[in-house]
JSON list of C-alpha atoms in Angstrom, two decimals:
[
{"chain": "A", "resi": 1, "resn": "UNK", "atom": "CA", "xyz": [40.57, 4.67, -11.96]},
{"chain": "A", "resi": 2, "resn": "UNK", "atom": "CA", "xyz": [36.79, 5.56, -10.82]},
{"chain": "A", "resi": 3, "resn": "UNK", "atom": "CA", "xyz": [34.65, 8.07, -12.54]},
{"chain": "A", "resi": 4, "resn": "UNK", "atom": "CA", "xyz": [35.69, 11.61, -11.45]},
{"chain": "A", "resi": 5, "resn": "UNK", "atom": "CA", "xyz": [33.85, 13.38, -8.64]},
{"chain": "A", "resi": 6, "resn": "UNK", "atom": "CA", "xyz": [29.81, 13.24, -9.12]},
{"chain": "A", "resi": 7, "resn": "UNK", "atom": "CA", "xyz": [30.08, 17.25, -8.36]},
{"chain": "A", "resi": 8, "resn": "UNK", "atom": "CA", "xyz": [32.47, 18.46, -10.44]},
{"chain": "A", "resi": 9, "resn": "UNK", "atom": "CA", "xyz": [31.71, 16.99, -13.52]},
{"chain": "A", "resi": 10, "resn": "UNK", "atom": "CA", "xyz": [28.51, 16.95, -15.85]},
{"chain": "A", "resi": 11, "resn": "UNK", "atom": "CA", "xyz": [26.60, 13.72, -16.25]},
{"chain": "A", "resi": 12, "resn": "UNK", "atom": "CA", "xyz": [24.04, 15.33, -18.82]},
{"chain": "A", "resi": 13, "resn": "UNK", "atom": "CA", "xyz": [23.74, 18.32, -20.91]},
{"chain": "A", "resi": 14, "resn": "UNK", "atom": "CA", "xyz": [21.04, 20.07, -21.58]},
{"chain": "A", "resi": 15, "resn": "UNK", "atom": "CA", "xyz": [21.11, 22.34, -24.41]},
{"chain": "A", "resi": 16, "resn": "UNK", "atom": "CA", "xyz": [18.84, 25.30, -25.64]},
{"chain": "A", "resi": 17, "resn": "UNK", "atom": "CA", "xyz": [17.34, 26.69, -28.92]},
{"chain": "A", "resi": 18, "resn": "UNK", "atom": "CA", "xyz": [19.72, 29.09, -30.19]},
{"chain": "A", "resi": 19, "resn": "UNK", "atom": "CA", "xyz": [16.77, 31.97, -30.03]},
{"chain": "A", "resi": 20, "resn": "UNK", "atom": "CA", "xyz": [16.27, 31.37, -26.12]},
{"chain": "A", "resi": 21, "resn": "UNK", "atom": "CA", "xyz": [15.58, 34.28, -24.30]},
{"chain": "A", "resi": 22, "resn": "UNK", "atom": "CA", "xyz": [18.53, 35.19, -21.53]},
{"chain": "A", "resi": 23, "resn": "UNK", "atom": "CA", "xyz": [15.39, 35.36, -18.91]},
{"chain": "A", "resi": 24, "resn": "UNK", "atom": "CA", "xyz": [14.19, 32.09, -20.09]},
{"chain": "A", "resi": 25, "resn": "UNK", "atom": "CA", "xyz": [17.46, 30.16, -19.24]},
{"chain": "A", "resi": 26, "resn": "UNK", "atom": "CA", "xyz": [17.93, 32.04, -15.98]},
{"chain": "A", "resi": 27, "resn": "UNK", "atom": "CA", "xyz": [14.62, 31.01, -15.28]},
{"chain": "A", "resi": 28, "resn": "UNK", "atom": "CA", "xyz": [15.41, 27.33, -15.80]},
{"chain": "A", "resi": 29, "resn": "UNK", "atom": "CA", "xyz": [19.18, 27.29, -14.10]},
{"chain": "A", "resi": 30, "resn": "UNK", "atom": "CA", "xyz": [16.24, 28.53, -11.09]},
{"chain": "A", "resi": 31, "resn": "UNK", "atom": "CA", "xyz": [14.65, 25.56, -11.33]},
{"chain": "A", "resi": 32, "resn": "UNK", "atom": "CA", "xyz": [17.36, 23.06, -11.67]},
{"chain": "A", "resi": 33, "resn": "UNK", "atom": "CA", "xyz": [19.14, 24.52, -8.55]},
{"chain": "A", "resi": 34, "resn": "UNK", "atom": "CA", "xyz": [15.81, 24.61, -6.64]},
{"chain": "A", "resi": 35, "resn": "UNK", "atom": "CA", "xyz": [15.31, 20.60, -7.89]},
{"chain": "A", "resi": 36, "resn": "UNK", "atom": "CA", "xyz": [19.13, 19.85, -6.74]},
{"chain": "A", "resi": 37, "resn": "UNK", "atom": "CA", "xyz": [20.63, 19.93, -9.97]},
{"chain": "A", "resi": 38, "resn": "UNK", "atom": "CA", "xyz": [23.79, 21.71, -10.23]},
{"chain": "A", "resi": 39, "resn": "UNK", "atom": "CA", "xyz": [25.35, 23.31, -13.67]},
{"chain": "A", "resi": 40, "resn": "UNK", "atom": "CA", "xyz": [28.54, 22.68, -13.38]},
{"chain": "A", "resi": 41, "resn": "UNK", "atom": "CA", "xyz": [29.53, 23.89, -17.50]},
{"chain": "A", "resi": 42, "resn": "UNK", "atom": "CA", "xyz": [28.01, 26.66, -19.72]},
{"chain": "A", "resi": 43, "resn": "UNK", "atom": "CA", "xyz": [29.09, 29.44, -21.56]},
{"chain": "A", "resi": 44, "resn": "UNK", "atom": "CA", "xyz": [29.79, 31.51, -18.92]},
{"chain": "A", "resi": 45, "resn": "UNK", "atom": "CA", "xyz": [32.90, 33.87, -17.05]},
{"chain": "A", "resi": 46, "resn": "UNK", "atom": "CA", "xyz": [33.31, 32.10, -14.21]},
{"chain": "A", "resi": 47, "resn": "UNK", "atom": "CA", "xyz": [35.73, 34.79, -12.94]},
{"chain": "A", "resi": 48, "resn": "UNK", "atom": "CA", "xyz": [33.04, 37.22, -13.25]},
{"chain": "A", "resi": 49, "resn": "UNK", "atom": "CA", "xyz": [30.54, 34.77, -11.68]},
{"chain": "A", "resi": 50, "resn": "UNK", "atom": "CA", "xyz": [27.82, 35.73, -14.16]},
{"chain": "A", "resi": 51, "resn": "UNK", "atom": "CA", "xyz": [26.47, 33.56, -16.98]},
{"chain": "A", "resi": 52, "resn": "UNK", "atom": "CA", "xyz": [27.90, 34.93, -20.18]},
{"chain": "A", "resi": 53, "resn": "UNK", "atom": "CA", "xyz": [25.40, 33.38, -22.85]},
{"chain": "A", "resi": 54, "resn": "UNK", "atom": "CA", "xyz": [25.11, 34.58, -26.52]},
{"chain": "A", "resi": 55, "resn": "UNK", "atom": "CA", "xyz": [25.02, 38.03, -27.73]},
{"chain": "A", "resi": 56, "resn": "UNK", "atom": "CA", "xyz": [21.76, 39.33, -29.23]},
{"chain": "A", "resi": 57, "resn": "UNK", "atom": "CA", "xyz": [21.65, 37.76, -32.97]},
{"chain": "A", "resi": 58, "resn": "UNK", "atom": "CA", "xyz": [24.26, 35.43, -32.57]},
{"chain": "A", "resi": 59, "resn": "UNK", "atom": "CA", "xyz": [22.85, 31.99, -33.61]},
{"chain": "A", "resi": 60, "resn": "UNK", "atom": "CA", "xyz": [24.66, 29.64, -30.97]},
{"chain": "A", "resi": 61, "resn": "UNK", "atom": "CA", "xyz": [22.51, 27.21, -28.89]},
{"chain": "A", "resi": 62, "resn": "UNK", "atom": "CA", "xyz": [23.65, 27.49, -24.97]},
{"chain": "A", "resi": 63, "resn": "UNK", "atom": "CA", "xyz": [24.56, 24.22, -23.47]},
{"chain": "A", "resi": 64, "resn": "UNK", "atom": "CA", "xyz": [24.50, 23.68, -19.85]},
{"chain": "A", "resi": 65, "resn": "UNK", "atom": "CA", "xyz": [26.10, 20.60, -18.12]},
{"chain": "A", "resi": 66, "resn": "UNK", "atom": "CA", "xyz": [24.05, 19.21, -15.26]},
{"chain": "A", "resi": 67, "resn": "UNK", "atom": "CA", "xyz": [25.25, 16.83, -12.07]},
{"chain": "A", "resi": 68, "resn": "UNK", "atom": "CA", "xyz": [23.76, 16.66, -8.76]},
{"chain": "A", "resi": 69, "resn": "UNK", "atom": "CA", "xyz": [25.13, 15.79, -4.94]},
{"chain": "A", "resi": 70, "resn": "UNK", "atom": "CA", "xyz": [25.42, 12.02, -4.10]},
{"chain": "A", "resi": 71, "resn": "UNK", "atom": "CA", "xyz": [23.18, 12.27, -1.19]},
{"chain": "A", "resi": 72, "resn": "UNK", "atom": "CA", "xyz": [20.72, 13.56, -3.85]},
{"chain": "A", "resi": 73, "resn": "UNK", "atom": "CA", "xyz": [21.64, 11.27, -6.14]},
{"chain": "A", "resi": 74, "resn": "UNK", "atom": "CA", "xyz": [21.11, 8.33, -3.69]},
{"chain": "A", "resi": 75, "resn": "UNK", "atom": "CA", "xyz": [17.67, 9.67, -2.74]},
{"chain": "A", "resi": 76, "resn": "UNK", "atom": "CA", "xyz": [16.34, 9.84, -6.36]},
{"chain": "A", "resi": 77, "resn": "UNK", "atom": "CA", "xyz": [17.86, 5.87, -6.57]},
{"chain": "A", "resi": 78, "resn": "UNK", "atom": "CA", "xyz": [15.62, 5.06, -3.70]},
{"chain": "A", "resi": 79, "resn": "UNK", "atom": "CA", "xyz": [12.53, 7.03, -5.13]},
{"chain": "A", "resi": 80, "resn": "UNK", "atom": "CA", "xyz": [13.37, 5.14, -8.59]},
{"chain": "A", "resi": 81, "resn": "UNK", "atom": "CA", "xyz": [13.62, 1.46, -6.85]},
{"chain": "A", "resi": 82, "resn": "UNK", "atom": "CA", "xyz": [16.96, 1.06, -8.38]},
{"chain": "A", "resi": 83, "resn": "UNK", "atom": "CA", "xyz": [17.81, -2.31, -8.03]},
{"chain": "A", "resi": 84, "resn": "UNK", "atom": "CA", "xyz": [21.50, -2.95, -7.27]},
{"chain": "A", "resi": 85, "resn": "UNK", "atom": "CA", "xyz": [23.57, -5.73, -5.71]},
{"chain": "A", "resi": 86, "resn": "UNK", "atom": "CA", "xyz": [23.27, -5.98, -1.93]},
{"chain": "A", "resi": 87, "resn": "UNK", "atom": "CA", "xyz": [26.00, -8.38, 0.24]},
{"chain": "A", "resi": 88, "resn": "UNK", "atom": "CA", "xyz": [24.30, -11.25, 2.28]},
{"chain": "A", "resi": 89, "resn": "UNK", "atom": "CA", "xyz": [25.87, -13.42, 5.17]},
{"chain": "A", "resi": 90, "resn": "UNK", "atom": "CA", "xyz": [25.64, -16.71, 3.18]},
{"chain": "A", "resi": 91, "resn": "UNK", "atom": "CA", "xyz": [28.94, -17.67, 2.37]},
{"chain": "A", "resi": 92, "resn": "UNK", "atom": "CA", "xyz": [27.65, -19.48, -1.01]},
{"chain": "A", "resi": 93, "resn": "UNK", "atom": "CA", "xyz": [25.72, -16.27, -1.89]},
{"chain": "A", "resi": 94, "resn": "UNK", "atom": "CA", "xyz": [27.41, -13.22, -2.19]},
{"chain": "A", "resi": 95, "resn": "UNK", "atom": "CA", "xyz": [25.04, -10.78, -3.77]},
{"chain": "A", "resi": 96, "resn": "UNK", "atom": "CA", "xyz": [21.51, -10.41, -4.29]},
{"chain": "A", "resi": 97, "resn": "UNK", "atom": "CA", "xyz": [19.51, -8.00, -6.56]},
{"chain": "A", "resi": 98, "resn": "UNK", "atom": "CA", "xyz": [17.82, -5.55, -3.78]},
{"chain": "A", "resi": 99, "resn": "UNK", "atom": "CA", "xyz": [16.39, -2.01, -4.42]},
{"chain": "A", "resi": 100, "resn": "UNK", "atom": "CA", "xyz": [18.43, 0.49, -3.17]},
{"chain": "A", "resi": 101, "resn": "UNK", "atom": "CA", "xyz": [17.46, 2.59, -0.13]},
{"chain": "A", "resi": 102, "resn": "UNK", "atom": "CA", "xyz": [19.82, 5.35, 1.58]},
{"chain": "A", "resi": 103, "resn": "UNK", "atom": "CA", "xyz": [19.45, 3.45, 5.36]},
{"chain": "A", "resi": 104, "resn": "UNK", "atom": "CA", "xyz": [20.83, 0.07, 4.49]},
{"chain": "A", "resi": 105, "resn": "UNK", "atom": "CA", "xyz": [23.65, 1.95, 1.49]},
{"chain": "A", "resi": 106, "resn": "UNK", "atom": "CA", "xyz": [26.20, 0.25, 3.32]},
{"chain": "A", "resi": 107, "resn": "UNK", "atom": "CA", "xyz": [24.59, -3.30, 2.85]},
{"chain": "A", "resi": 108, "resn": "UNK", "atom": "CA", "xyz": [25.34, -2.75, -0.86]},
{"chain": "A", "resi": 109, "resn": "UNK", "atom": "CA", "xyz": [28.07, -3.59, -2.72]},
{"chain": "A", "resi": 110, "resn": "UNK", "atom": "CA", "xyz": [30.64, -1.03, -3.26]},
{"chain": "A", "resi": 111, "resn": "UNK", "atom": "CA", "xyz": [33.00, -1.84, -6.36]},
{"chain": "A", "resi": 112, "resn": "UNK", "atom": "CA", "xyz": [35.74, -0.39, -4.93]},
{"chain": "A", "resi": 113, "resn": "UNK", "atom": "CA", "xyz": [35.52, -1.97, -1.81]},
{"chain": "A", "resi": 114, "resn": "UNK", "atom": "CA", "xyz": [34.28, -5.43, -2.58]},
{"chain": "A", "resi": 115, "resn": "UNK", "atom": "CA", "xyz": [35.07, -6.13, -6.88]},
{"chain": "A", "resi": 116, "resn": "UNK", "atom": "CA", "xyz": [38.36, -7.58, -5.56]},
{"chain": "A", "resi": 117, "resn": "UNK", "atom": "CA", "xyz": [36.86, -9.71, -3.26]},
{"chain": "A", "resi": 118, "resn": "UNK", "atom": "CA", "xyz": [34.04, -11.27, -5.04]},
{"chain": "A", "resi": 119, "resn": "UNK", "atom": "CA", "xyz": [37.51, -11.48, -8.06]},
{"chain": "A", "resi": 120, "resn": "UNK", "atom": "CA", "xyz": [39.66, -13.49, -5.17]},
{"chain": "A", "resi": 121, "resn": "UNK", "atom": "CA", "xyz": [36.18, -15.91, -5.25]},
{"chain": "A", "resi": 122, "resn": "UNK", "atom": "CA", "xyz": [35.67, -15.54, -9.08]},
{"chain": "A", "resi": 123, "resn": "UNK", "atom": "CA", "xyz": [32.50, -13.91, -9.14]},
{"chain": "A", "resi": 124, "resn": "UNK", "atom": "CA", "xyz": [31.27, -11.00, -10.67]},
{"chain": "A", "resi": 125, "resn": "UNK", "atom": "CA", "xyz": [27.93, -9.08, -10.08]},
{"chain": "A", "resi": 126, "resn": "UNK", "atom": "CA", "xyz": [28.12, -6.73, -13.31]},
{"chain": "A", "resi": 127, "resn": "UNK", "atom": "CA", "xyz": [30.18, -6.24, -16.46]},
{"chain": "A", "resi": 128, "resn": "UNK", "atom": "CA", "xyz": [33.03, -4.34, -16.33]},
{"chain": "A", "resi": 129, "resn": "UNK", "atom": "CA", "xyz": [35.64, -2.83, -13.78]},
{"chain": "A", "resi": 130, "resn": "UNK", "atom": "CA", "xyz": [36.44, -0.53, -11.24]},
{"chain": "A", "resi": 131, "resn": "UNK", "atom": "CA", "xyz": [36.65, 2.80, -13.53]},
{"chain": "A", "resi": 132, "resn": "UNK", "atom": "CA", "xyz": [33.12, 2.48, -14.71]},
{"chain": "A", "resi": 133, "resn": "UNK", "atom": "CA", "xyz": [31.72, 3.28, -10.98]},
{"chain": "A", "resi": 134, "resn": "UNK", "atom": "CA", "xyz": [31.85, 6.77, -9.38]},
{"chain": "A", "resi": 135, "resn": "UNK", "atom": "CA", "xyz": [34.37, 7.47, -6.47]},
{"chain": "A", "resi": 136, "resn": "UNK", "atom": "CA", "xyz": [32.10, 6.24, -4.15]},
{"chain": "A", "resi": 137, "resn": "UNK", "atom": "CA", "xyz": [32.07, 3.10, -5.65]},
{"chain": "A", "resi": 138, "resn": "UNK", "atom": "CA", "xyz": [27.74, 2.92, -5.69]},
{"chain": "A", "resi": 139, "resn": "UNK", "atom": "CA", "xyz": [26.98, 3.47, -9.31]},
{"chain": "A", "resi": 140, "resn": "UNK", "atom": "CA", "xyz": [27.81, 3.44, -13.03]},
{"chain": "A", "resi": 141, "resn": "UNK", "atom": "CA", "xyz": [28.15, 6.50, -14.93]},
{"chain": "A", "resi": 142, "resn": "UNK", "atom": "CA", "xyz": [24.82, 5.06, -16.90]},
{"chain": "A", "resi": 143, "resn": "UNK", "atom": "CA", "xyz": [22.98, 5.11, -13.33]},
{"chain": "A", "resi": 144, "resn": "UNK", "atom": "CA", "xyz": [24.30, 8.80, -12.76]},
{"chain": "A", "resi": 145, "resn": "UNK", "atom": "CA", "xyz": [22.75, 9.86, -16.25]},
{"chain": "A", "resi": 146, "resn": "UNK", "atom": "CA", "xyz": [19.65, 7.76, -15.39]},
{"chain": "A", "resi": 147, "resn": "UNK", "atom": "CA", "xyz": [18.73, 8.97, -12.00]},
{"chain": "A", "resi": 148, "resn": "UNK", "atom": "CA", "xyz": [19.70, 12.79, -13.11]},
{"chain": "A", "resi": 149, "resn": "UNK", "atom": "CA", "xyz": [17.18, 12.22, -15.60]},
{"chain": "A", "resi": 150, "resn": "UNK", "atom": "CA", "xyz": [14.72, 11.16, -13.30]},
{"chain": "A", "resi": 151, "resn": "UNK", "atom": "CA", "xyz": [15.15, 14.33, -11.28]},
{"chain": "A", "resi": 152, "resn": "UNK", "atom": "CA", "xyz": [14.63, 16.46, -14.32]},
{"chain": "A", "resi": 153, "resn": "UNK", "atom": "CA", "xyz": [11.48, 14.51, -15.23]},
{"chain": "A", "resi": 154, "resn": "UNK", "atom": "CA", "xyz": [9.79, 15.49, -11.81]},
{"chain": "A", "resi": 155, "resn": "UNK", "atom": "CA", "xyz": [10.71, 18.85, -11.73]},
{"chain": "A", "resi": 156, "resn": "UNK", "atom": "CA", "xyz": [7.44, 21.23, -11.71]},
{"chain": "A", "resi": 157, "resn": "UNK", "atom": "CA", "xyz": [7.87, 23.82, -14.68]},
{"chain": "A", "resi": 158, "resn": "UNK", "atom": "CA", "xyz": [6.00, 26.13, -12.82]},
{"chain": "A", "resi": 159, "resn": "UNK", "atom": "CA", "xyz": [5.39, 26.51, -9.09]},
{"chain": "A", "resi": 160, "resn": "UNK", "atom": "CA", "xyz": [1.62, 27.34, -8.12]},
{"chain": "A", "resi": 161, "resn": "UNK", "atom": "CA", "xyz": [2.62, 31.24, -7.77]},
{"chain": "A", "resi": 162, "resn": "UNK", "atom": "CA", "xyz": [4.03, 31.79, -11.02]}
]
């Protein structure tokens, strides 16, 4: 079975001092969604729609869980030069290492498209199996951890007007 839904489920966590300031972590869930990072978990009502963090003196750190959208996702692999498996027309090679880009996606290899086929011919371009890939079949969950990181890295702290 794949990884579960890139949208619905955190691929890091990002976790603050216990003494943050309620503004301060607004502030940063701000910046996240502006970067395309979504929180998908925190301490929060979600029937109330309102982030429910800590009450004053309580000595809890607030944990957020962070994902992003595929498309995003796929953008920040071709701003990385993530280097994945691409099909070719040679019958004697199957695969070759190629950096990713989101115009030729479908050139790559998709594990759960192709994995049984390059099985039926008894190769294999990467340890492991189906259920270490995403739903779309593109990338491992440690490629979804380390391209959300890379989107974290480049976002600006502070925009010129604050």
């Amino acid at each position: 079975m794949p990884l579960p839904p890139l949208h619905s489920n955190p691929v890091l966590l990002m976790r603050f001092a216990p003494k943050a300031s309620h503004d301060l972590i607004h502030c940063v869930i701000n910046r996240l969604t502006q970067g395309g990072i979504i929180v998908v978990t925190s301490e929060n009502d979600e029937a109330k729609g309102k982030y429910n963090f800590h009450s004053a003196g309580e000595d809890r750190p607030v944990v957020l869980g962070l994902t992003t959208t595929q498309e995003f996702l796929e953008n920040e692999a071709e701003i990385a030069n993530l280097i994945m498996p691409c099909r070719t027309n040679h019958e004697n090679i199957t695969f070759v290492m190629e950096h990713f880009t989101v115009a030729s996606r479908g050139n790559f290899i998709n594990a759960s498209k192709d994995m049984k086929n390059l099985a039926e011919k008894g190769k294999r371009w990467r340890k492991g199996d189906i259920s270490e890939y995403d739903s779309d079949g593109l990338f491992t969950h440690a490629e979804r951890a380390i391209l959300l990181e890379s989107m974290l890295n480049f976002l600006l702290v502070l925009d010129n007007a604050d």
